[in-house]
Amino acid sequence: MATTSTTGSTLLQPLSNALQLPIDQVNFVVCQLFALLAAIWFRTYLRSSKTSSFIRHVVATLLGLYLALFCFGWYALHFLVQSGISYYIMIIIGVENMHTPMMIITQKITSLAYEIHDGMFRKDEELTPSQRGLAVRRMPSLLEYLSYNCNFMGILAGPLYSYKDYITFIEGRSYHMTQSSENGKEEMQYERTEPSPNIAVIQKLLVCGLSLLFHLTVSKMLPVEYNIDEHFQATASWPTKVTYLYVSLLAARPKYYFAWTLADAINNAAGFGFRGYDKNGAARWDLISNLRIQKIEMSTSFKMFLDNWNVQTALWLKRVCYERASFSPTIQTFILSAIWHGVYPGYYLTFLTGVLMTLAARAMRNNFRHYFIEPPPLKLFYDVITWTVTQIAISYTVVPFVLLSIKPSFMFYSSWYYCLHIAGILVLLLLPVKKTQRGKNTLENVQLSRFKKFDGRENSLGQNSFSTISNVCNQNQEIASRHLSLKQ
């Protein structure tokens, strides 16, 4: 019998006992499935073309608060109180230093704080293209603010998205297109038929089902904790240790695939997440997707893995920390990520190790990759080697994140003789490292490149696309032309 305590509802305790799962996990899954049904209803009966933005804000907020109450009980008041307090603090102190104990709302509040700060307290020429495109030019109303933070689509599992994208969805402007007139100067707005998200939702639900099945079966047979089992450490050969390390961390990922893909499907079912059309005219529903599973599993660099894992959090860290750091942006970003995750020592060990692995991998790539571009067989050999090293390094790095406590984490690293830590330090000491220039012009070029990768995904959508990028391009033709030339 699963007898874990919960501050939320115990209505589903019989189901929890039958499934032998903790009640809080059962509450979460059931509430997300309810949110999925609510999202379908929301899109069907509260379309923006039929319903005012006010009603859509109110319904989305009330449903979200109900789900929070069901899952967390009286702790759900924190969602309302923290959001309300932070709203008035933003007005009083000019949108600086917003912090809350809730991970998703922390992301939303800090993102919105900087977006308003960029839009109302900074000059346009001081902003990067991505900051200019996301800048909020007026203070949101309290209802808009609560709806953004507490809507039912993202209150339990996110993902993070920009305030402008959310308001665009609520107001029904996601399908408005911008087209230049014949003289190339005037712009006309027209509305295209709303595409159906059904296929995208079904595909994502299939991924959820497979991920959940894998988690409930295979994952339980490959616990990460076995890496520090004394008998295993004493008897296993090094190839066996390396193989089990990789396989056990691979088996730990499907629960994240399930939660994040389900959250994405819920938003899509409500009509949120449309990112325009690809070159074949097919609708794309990955505006707020949080992971790219194929790229994660086939990553050939530490950066490639991080860029495709928890994508919206990576964007948040980039926007609120990396872009704004005056020195050591990589180190500051990893430290912020550790603080945001919580107080467990394992988080800090993982992210501090991640700093070392990232810098060492960057140095290796800058010094050796250009030797392996041609011919294709040599490039394939390089990719196989870098995939192997990357997967081992990622697994080695995140073990403390799973183990959480300090003692078992050090037991694991000791059993490996801190070999990858030592290798990373030697790489940084022996190989030349390119210093990042942080002048204004250089920073803008760097941001254009990074913007293209993270925020500029919409540029591949063809002419009939709506996105934040189009807003940026409309605001600044010079930057748009430079960005498009980079793509070519």
Coordinates of C-alpha atoms in Angstrom, one line a residue:
M1 CA 0.0 0.0 0.0
A2 CA 1.3 3.5 -1.0
T3 CA 1.0 5.5 2.2
T4 CA 3.0 8.6 1.4
S5 CA 1.6 11.8 3.0
T6 CA 0.3 14.7 0.9
T7 CA -1.0 18.2 1.5
G8 CA -3.3 17.8 -1.4
S9 CA -6.5 15.8 -1.9
T10 CA -6.7 12.2 -0.7
L11 CA -9.8 11.5 -2.9
L12 CA -7.6 9.2 -5.2
Q13 CA -6.0 7.3 -2.4
P14 CA -7.8 4.0 -3.4
L15 CA -6.4 4.4 -6.9
S16 CA -2.9 5.2 -5.4
N17 CA -3.1 2.0 -3.3
A18 CA -4.2 -0.1 -6.3
L19 CA -1.4 1.2 -8.5
Q20 CA 1.2 1.1 -5.7
L21 CA 2.2 4.7 -6.5
P22 CA 2.5 7.7 -4.2
I23 CA -0.7 9.7 -3.9
D24 CA 1.0 12.9 -5.0
Q25 CA 2.1 11.3 -8.3
V26 CA -1.4 9.9 -8.9
N27 CA -2.9 13.4 -8.2
F28 CA -0.4 14.9 -10.6
V29 CA -1.2 12.6 -13.5
V30 CA -5.0 12.7 -13.0
C31 CA -4.9 16.5 -12.8
Q32 CA -2.8 16.7 -16.0
L33 CA -5.3 14.4 -17.8
F34 CA -8.1 16.6 -16.5
A35 CA -6.2 19.6 -17.8
L36 CA -5.9 17.9 -21.2
L37 CA -9.7 17.5 -21.3
A38 CA -10.2 21.0 -20.1
A39 CA -7.8 22.3 -22.8
I40 CA -9.9 20.6 -25.5
W41 CA -13.1 22.2 -24.0
F42 CA -11.3 25.5 -23.8
R43 CA -10.3 25.5 -27.4
T44 CA -13.7 24.2 -28.6
Y45 CA -16.1 26.5 -26.6
L46 CA -13.9 29.5 -25.6
R47 CA -12.3 30.3 -28.9
S48 CA -10.9 33.8 -29.1
S49 CA -13.2 34.5 -32.0
K50 CA -16.2 33.8 -29.9
T51 CA -15.1 34.7 -26.3
S52 CA -13.5 37.9 -24.9
S53 CA -10.0 37.8 -23.6
F54 CA -11.3 38.7 -20.1
I55 CA -13.4 35.5 -20.0
R56 CA -10.5 33.4 -21.3
H57 CA -8.2 34.9 -18.7
V58 CA -10.7 34.2 -15.8
V59 CA -11.5 30.6 -16.8
A60 CA -7.8 29.7 -17.4
T61 CA -6.8 31.2 -14.0
L62 CA -9.7 29.6 -12.0
L63 CA -9.1 26.2 -13.5
G64 CA -5.4 26.5 -12.7
L65 CA -6.0 27.4 -9.1
Y66 CA -8.4 24.5 -8.7
L67 CA -5.7 22.1 -10.0
A68 CA -3.2 23.6 -7.6
L69 CA -5.6 23.2 -4.7
F70 CA -6.3 19.6 -5.6
C71 CA -2.6 18.7 -5.8
F72 CA -1.2 20.8 -3.0
G73 CA -4.0 21.7 -0.7
W74 CA -3.5 24.9 1.3
Y75 CA 0.0 25.3 -0.2
A76 CA -1.9 26.3 -3.4
L77 CA -2.5 29.6 -1.7
H78 CA 1.2 30.3 -2.4
F79 CA 0.5 30.4 -6.1
L80 CA -2.0 33.2 -5.6
V81 CA -0.3 35.0 -2.7
Q82 CA 3.2 34.9 -4.1
S83 CA 2.0 36.0 -7.6
G84 CA -0.1 38.8 -6.1
I85 CA 2.6 40.1 -3.8
S86 CA 5.2 39.9 -6.6
Y87 CA 2.8 41.9 -8.9
Y88 CA 2.7 44.8 -6.6
I89 CA 6.4 44.6 -5.8
M90 CA 7.1 44.8 -9.5
I91 CA 5.3 48.1 -9.6
I92 CA 6.9 49.5 -6.5
I93 CA 10.5 48.7 -7.3
G94 CA 10.5 48.9 -11.0
V95 CA 10.7 45.2 -11.9
E96 CA 14.0 44.2 -10.2
N97 CA 15.0 41.0 -8.3
M98 CA 11.9 38.9 -8.4
H99 CA 12.2 35.6 -6.5
T100 CA 9.6 33.0 -5.5
P101 CA 10.0 29.4 -4.1
M102 CA 8.0 27.9 -7.0
M103 CA 10.2 26.8 -9.9
I104 CA 7.8 27.5 -12.8
I105 CA 6.4 30.6 -11.3
T106 CA 9.9 31.8 -10.5
Q107 CA 10.8 31.4 -14.2
K108 CA 7.7 33.3 -15.3
I109 CA 8.0 36.1 -12.8
T110 CA 11.7 36.7 -13.5
S111 CA 11.1 36.5 -17.2
L112 CA 8.3 38.9 -17.2
A113 CA 10.2 41.2 -14.8
Y114 CA 13.1 41.5 -17.3
E115 CA 10.7 41.7 -20.3
I116 CA 8.9 44.7 -18.7
H117 CA 12.3 46.2 -17.6
D118 CA 13.5 45.9 -21.2
G119 CA 10.4 47.4 -22.6
M120 CA 9.7 50.2 -20.2
F121 CA 13.1 51.1 -18.5
R122 CA 15.7 50.6 -21.2
K123 CA 16.4 52.1 -24.6
D124 CA 15.9 50.0 -27.7
E125 CA 19.5 50.4 -28.8
E126 CA 20.6 48.8 -25.5
L127 CA 18.7 45.6 -26.2
T128 CA 19.7 42.5 -28.2
P129 CA 17.3 41.4 -31.0
S130 CA 15.8 38.7 -28.8
Q131 CA 15.3 41.2 -25.9
R132 CA 13.7 43.7 -28.2
G133 CA 11.3 41.1 -29.6
L134 CA 10.2 39.9 -26.1
A135 CA 10.1 43.4 -24.5
V136 CA 6.7 44.2 -22.8
R137 CA 5.8 47.9 -23.3
R138 CA 3.0 48.3 -20.8
M139 CA 2.4 47.0 -17.3
P140 CA 0.1 43.9 -17.3
S141 CA -3.2 44.1 -15.5
L142 CA -3.5 41.9 -12.3
L143 CA -5.7 39.5 -14.1
E144 CA -3.3 39.1 -17.0
Y145 CA -0.5 38.6 -14.6
L146 CA -2.3 35.9 -12.6
S147 CA -3.5 34.2 -15.8
Y148 CA 0.1 34.1 -17.1
N149 CA 1.4 32.6 -13.9
C150 CA -1.5 30.3 -12.8
N151 CA -3.4 29.2 -15.9
F152 CA -4.4 25.5 -15.9
M153 CA -2.3 24.6 -18.9
G154 CA 1.0 25.2 -17.2
I155 CA 0.6 25.6 -13.5
L156 CA 1.6 22.0 -12.7
A157 CA 4.4 21.3 -15.1
G158 CA 5.0 24.3 -17.2
P159 CA 6.6 24.8 -19.6
L160 CA 7.8 28.4 -19.4
Y161 CA 6.8 30.7 -22.3
S162 CA 7.1 34.4 -22.8
Y163 CA 4.4 36.7 -21.7
K164 CA 3.9 38.1 -25.2
D165 CA 3.4 34.6 -26.6
Y166 CA 0.8 33.8 -24.0
I167 CA -1.1 37.1 -24.4
T168 CA -1.0 36.6 -28.2
F169 CA -2.6 33.2 -27.7
I170 CA -5.3 34.5 -25.3
E171 CA -6.2 37.4 -27.6
G172 CA -6.3 35.1 -30.6
R173 CA -3.5 36.7 -32.6
S174 CA -1.4 33.6 -33.0
Y175 CA -2.8 33.1 -36.5
H176 CA -2.5 36.7 -37.7
M177 CA 0.0 37.1 -40.6
T178 CA 2.0 40.2 -41.5
Q179 CA 2.5 40.8 -45.2
S180 CA 4.2 43.7 -46.9
S181 CA 2.3 45.7 -49.5
E182 CA 3.6 46.0 -53.1
N183 CA 5.6 49.1 -52.2
G184 CA 7.4 47.1 -49.6
K185 CA 6.8 49.7 -46.8
E186 CA 3.3 49.3 -45.6
E187 CA 2.3 46.2 -43.7
M188 CA -1.1 44.5 -43.7
Q189 CA -2.5 42.2 -41.1
Y190 CA -4.7 39.3 -42.1
E191 CA -6.0 36.2 -40.3
R192 CA -5.4 32.7 -41.5
T193 CA -7.7 29.8 -40.7
E194 CA -6.8 28.3 -37.3
P195 CA -4.9 25.0 -37.8
S196 CA -5.9 21.9 -35.9
P197 CA -3.5 20.7 -33.2
N198 CA -5.1 17.2 -33.1
I199 CA -2.3 15.4 -34.9
A200 CA 0.4 17.0 -32.9
V201 CA -1.5 16.3 -29.6
I202 CA -2.0 12.6 -30.6
Q203 CA 1.6 12.2 -31.5
K204 CA 2.8 13.7 -28.2
L205 CA 0.3 11.5 -26.2
L206 CA 1.8 8.4 -27.9
V207 CA 5.3 9.6 -26.8
C208 CA 3.8 10.1 -23.3
G209 CA 2.4 6.6 -23.2
L210 CA 5.6 4.9 -24.4
S211 CA 7.7 7.0 -21.9
L212 CA 5.3 6.1 -19.0
L213 CA 5.4 2.4 -19.9
F214 CA 9.2 2.5 -20.1
H215 CA 9.4 4.3 -16.8
L216 CA 7.1 1.9 -15.0
T217 CA 8.9 -1.2 -16.3
V218 CA 12.5 -0.9 -17.5
S219 CA 13.4 2.1 -15.3
K220 CA 12.7 0.3 -12.1
M221 CA 15.0 -2.5 -13.1
L222 CA 17.9 -0.1 -13.7
P223 CA 18.2 2.1 -10.6
V224 CA 20.9 4.8 -10.6
E225 CA 21.7 3.9 -7.0
Y226 CA 23.1 0.6 -8.1
N227 CA 26.2 2.5 -9.4
I228 CA 27.3 3.0 -5.8
D229 CA 26.4 -0.6 -4.6
E230 CA 29.5 -1.9 -2.8
H231 CA 29.3 -5.4 -4.3
F232 CA 28.9 -3.9 -7.8
Q233 CA 31.8 -1.5 -7.3
A234 CA 34.0 -4.4 -6.0
T235 CA 33.2 -7.0 -8.7
A236 CA 32.2 -5.1 -11.9
S237 CA 34.8 -4.5 -14.6
W238 CA 35.3 -1.0 -15.9
P239 CA 33.4 -1.7 -19.2
T240 CA 30.5 -3.0 -17.1
K241 CA 30.6 0.1 -14.9
V242 CA 30.6 2.4 -17.9
T243 CA 27.9 0.6 -19.6
Y244 CA 25.6 0.4 -16.6
L245 CA 26.2 4.1 -15.8
Y246 CA 25.0 5.1 -19.3
V247 CA 22.1 2.6 -19.3
S248 CA 20.8 3.6 -15.8
L249 CA 20.8 7.3 -16.6
L250 CA 19.2 6.6 -20.0
A251 CA 16.4 4.7 -18.1
A252 CA 16.0 7.7 -15.7
R253 CA 15.0 10.1 -18.5
P254 CA 11.6 8.8 -19.7
K255 CA 9.8 10.2 -16.6
Y256 CA 10.9 13.7 -17.7
Y257 CA 9.9 12.9 -21.3
F258 CA 6.5 11.9 -20.0
A259 CA 5.9 15.0 -17.9
W260 CA 7.2 17.6 -20.3
T261 CA 5.6 16.0 -23.4
L262 CA 2.2 15.8 -21.7
A263 CA 2.5 19.4 -20.6
D264 CA 3.2 20.4 -24.2
A265 CA 0.2 18.3 -25.4
I266 CA -2.1 20.1 -23.0
N267 CA -1.0 23.5 -24.2
N268 CA -1.4 22.4 -27.8
A269 CA -4.9 21.0 -27.2
A270 CA -5.9 24.4 -25.9
G271 CA -4.6 26.0 -29.1
F272 CA -1.3 27.3 -27.6
G273 CA 2.1 26.4 -29.1
F274 CA 1.5 27.1 -32.8
R275 CA 4.7 28.3 -34.4
G276 CA 3.8 28.8 -38.0
Y277 CA 4.2 26.6 -41.0
D278 CA 7.2 24.7 -42.4
K279 CA 8.4 24.9 -46.0
N280 CA 5.8 22.3 -46.9
G281 CA 2.9 24.2 -45.4
A282 CA 2.4 21.9 -42.5
A283 CA 1.5 23.5 -39.1
R284 CA 4.2 23.3 -36.4
W285 CA 3.2 23.0 -32.8
D286 CA 6.5 23.2 -31.0
L287 CA 6.7 26.9 -30.0
I288 CA 6.9 25.9 -26.3
S289 CA 8.2 22.3 -26.6
N290 CA 10.6 21.5 -23.8
L291 CA 12.7 18.8 -25.3
R292 CA 13.8 17.2 -28.5
I293 CA 14.2 13.5 -27.7
Q294 CA 16.1 12.4 -30.8
K295 CA 18.7 15.2 -30.5
I296 CA 19.1 14.4 -26.8
E297 CA 19.9 10.8 -27.4
M298 CA 22.1 11.5 -30.4
S299 CA 24.0 14.4 -28.8
T300 CA 27.6 14.6 -29.9
S301 CA 28.5 17.5 -27.5
F302 CA 27.7 18.6 -24.0
K303 CA 26.2 21.8 -25.4
M304 CA 24.0 19.9 -27.9
F305 CA 22.6 17.9 -25.0
L306 CA 21.9 20.9 -22.9
D307 CA 20.4 22.9 -25.8
N308 CA 17.7 20.2 -26.4
W309 CA 17.0 19.2 -22.8
N310 CA 14.5 21.3 -20.8
V311 CA 14.6 23.8 -23.7
Q312 CA 12.5 26.5 -22.1
T313 CA 14.6 26.5 -18.9
A314 CA 17.7 26.8 -21.1
L315 CA 16.1 29.8 -22.8
W316 CA 15.2 31.3 -19.4
L317 CA 18.8 30.9 -18.1
K318 CA 20.1 32.5 -21.3
R319 CA 17.7 35.4 -21.2
V320 CA 17.9 36.3 -17.5
C321 CA 21.5 35.4 -16.8
Y322 CA 23.8 34.5 -19.6
E323 CA 23.0 37.5 -21.8
R324 CA 23.1 39.9 -18.9
A325 CA 26.2 38.6 -17.1
S326 CA 29.1 41.0 -17.1
F327 CA 31.7 38.3 -16.4
S328 CA 31.9 34.5 -16.5
P329 CA 28.5 34.0 -18.0
T330 CA 28.8 30.2 -18.1
I331 CA 29.7 29.8 -14.5
Q332 CA 27.0 32.3 -13.4
T333 CA 24.4 30.5 -15.4
F334 CA 25.2 27.1 -13.9
I335 CA 25.1 28.5 -10.4
L336 CA 21.7 30.1 -11.0
S337 CA 20.5 26.8 -12.4
A338 CA 21.6 25.0 -9.2
I339 CA 20.0 27.6 -6.9
W340 CA 16.8 27.5 -8.9
H341 CA 16.5 23.7 -8.7
G342 CA 16.7 23.6 -4.9
V343 CA 18.8 23.0 -1.8
Y344 CA 20.0 19.4 -2.3
P345 CA 23.8 19.2 -2.4
G346 CA 23.6 16.9 -5.4
Y347 CA 22.2 19.7 -7.6
Y348 CA 25.2 21.8 -6.8
L349 CA 27.7 19.0 -7.4
T350 CA 26.0 18.3 -10.8
F351 CA 26.0 21.9 -12.0
L352 CA 29.6 22.7 -10.7
T353 CA 30.7 19.5 -12.6
G354 CA 28.7 20.7 -15.5
V355 CA 30.6 24.0 -15.7
L356 CA 33.9 22.0 -15.9
M357 CA 32.6 19.6 -18.5
T358 CA 31.1 22.4 -20.6
L359 CA 34.3 24.4 -20.7
A360 CA 36.5 21.4 -21.3
A361 CA 34.2 20.2 -24.1
R362 CA 34.3 23.6 -25.7
A363 CA 38.1 23.7 -25.6
M364 CA 38.3 20.2 -27.2
R365 CA 35.8 21.1 -29.9
N366 CA 37.5 24.4 -30.7
N367 CA 40.9 22.8 -31.0
F368 CA 40.2 19.5 -32.8
R369 CA 36.8 19.5 -34.6
H370 CA 38.1 21.3 -37.7
Y371 CA 40.5 18.4 -38.4
F372 CA 37.6 16.0 -38.8
I373 CA 35.2 17.8 -41.1
E374 CA 36.3 16.0 -44.3
P375 CA 36.2 13.4 -45.6
P376 CA 32.7 12.0 -44.6
P377 CA 34.1 8.7 -43.1
L378 CA 36.4 10.8 -40.9
K379 CA 33.5 13.0 -39.8
L380 CA 31.5 9.8 -39.0
F381 CA 34.3 8.5 -36.9
Y382 CA 34.5 11.8 -35.0
D383 CA 30.8 11.8 -34.4
V384 CA 30.8 8.3 -33.0
I385 CA 33.7 9.1 -30.6
T386 CA 32.1 12.4 -29.5
W387 CA 28.7 10.7 -29.0
T388 CA 30.3 8.1 -26.8
V389 CA 32.3 10.6 -24.8
T390 CA 29.3 13.0 -24.5
Q391 CA 26.9 10.3 -23.2
I392 CA 29.4 9.1 -20.6
A393 CA 30.2 12.6 -19.5
I394 CA 26.5 13.6 -19.2
S395 CA 25.8 10.4 -17.2
Y396 CA 28.8 11.0 -14.9
T397 CA 27.8 14.6 -14.4
V398 CA 24.1 14.0 -13.5
V399 CA 24.5 11.1 -11.0
P400 CA 24.5 13.5 -8.0
F401 CA 21.4 15.2 -9.4
V402 CA 19.6 11.8 -9.0
L403 CA 21.2 10.7 -5.8
L404 CA 20.7 14.2 -4.2
S405 CA 22.7 13.7 -1.0
I406 CA 26.4 14.5 -0.6
K407 CA 27.7 11.2 0.7
P408 CA 26.4 8.9 -2.0
S409 CA 27.4 11.5 -4.6
F410 CA 31.0 11.5 -3.4
M411 CA 30.9 7.7 -3.1
F412 CA 30.2 7.5 -6.8
Y413 CA 32.8 10.0 -7.9
S414 CA 35.4 8.3 -5.6
S415 CA 34.6 5.0 -7.2
W416 CA 35.5 6.6 -10.5
Y417 CA 38.6 8.2 -9.0
Y418 CA 37.2 11.6 -10.2
C419 CA 38.6 10.7 -13.6
L420 CA 36.5 13.0 -15.7
H421 CA 37.0 15.9 -13.3
I422 CA 40.8 15.4 -13.6
A423 CA 40.5 15.0 -17.4
G424 CA 38.5 18.2 -17.6
I425 CA 41.0 20.2 -15.6
L426 CA 43.9 18.9 -17.6
V427 CA 42.1 19.9 -20.9
L428 CA 41.6 23.4 -19.6
L429 CA 45.2 23.6 -18.4
L430 CA 46.9 22.2 -21.5
L431 CA 44.7 23.4 -24.4
P432 CA 44.3 27.0 -25.5
V433 CA 40.9 28.5 -24.7
K434 CA 39.4 31.2 -26.8
K435 CA 38.3 34.1 -24.7
T436 CA 34.9 35.5 -25.3
Q437 CA 34.8 39.2 -26.2
R438 CA 31.9 41.0 -24.6
G439 CA 32.0 44.3 -26.4
K440 CA 28.7 45.7 -27.6
N441 CA 29.1 44.8 -31.3
T442 CA 30.5 41.4 -30.6
L443 CA 27.8 40.7 -28.1
E444 CA 25.2 41.5 -30.6
N445 CA 26.7 39.1 -33.1
V446 CA 26.9 36.4 -30.5
Q447 CA 23.2 37.0 -29.6
L448 CA 22.2 36.9 -33.3
S449 CA 23.8 33.5 -33.6
R450 CA 22.3 32.3 -30.3
F451 CA 19.0 33.9 -31.1
K452 CA 19.0 32.0 -34.4
K453 CA 19.4 28.7 -32.5
F454 CA 17.0 29.2 -29.7
D455 CA 14.5 31.9 -30.4
G456 CA 15.0 32.0 -34.2
R457 CA 13.6 28.5 -34.8
E458 CA 10.6 30.2 -36.4
N459 CA 12.7 31.5 -39.3
S460 CA 12.5 28.1 -41.0
L461 CA 8.7 28.2 -41.1
G462 CA 8.4 29.9 -44.5
Q463 CA 6.4 33.0 -45.4
N464 CA 3.2 32.2 -43.6
S465 CA 4.6 32.1 -40.0
F466 CA 3.7 34.0 -36.9
S467 CA 6.3 34.4 -34.2
T468 CA 8.2 36.7 -32.0
I469 CA 10.9 36.8 -34.7
S470 CA 8.5 38.4 -37.2
N471 CA 7.9 41.1 -34.6
V472 CA 11.6 41.7 -34.3
C473 CA 12.1 41.8 -38.0
N474 CA 9.2 44.2 -38.4
Q475 CA 10.7 46.5 -35.8
N476 CA 14.2 46.5 -37.1
Q477 CA 14.7 45.7 -40.8
E478 CA 18.5 46.0 -40.6
I479 CA 18.8 43.3 -38.0
A480 CA 16.3 41.1 -39.9
S481 CA 18.4 41.3 -43.0
R482 CA 21.6 40.5 -41.2
H483 CA 19.9 37.6 -39.4
L484 CA 18.5 36.2 -42.7
S485 CA 21.9 36.5 -44.3
L486 CA 23.4 34.4 -41.5
K487 CA 20.8 31.7 -42.3
Q488 CA 21.8 31.7 -45.9

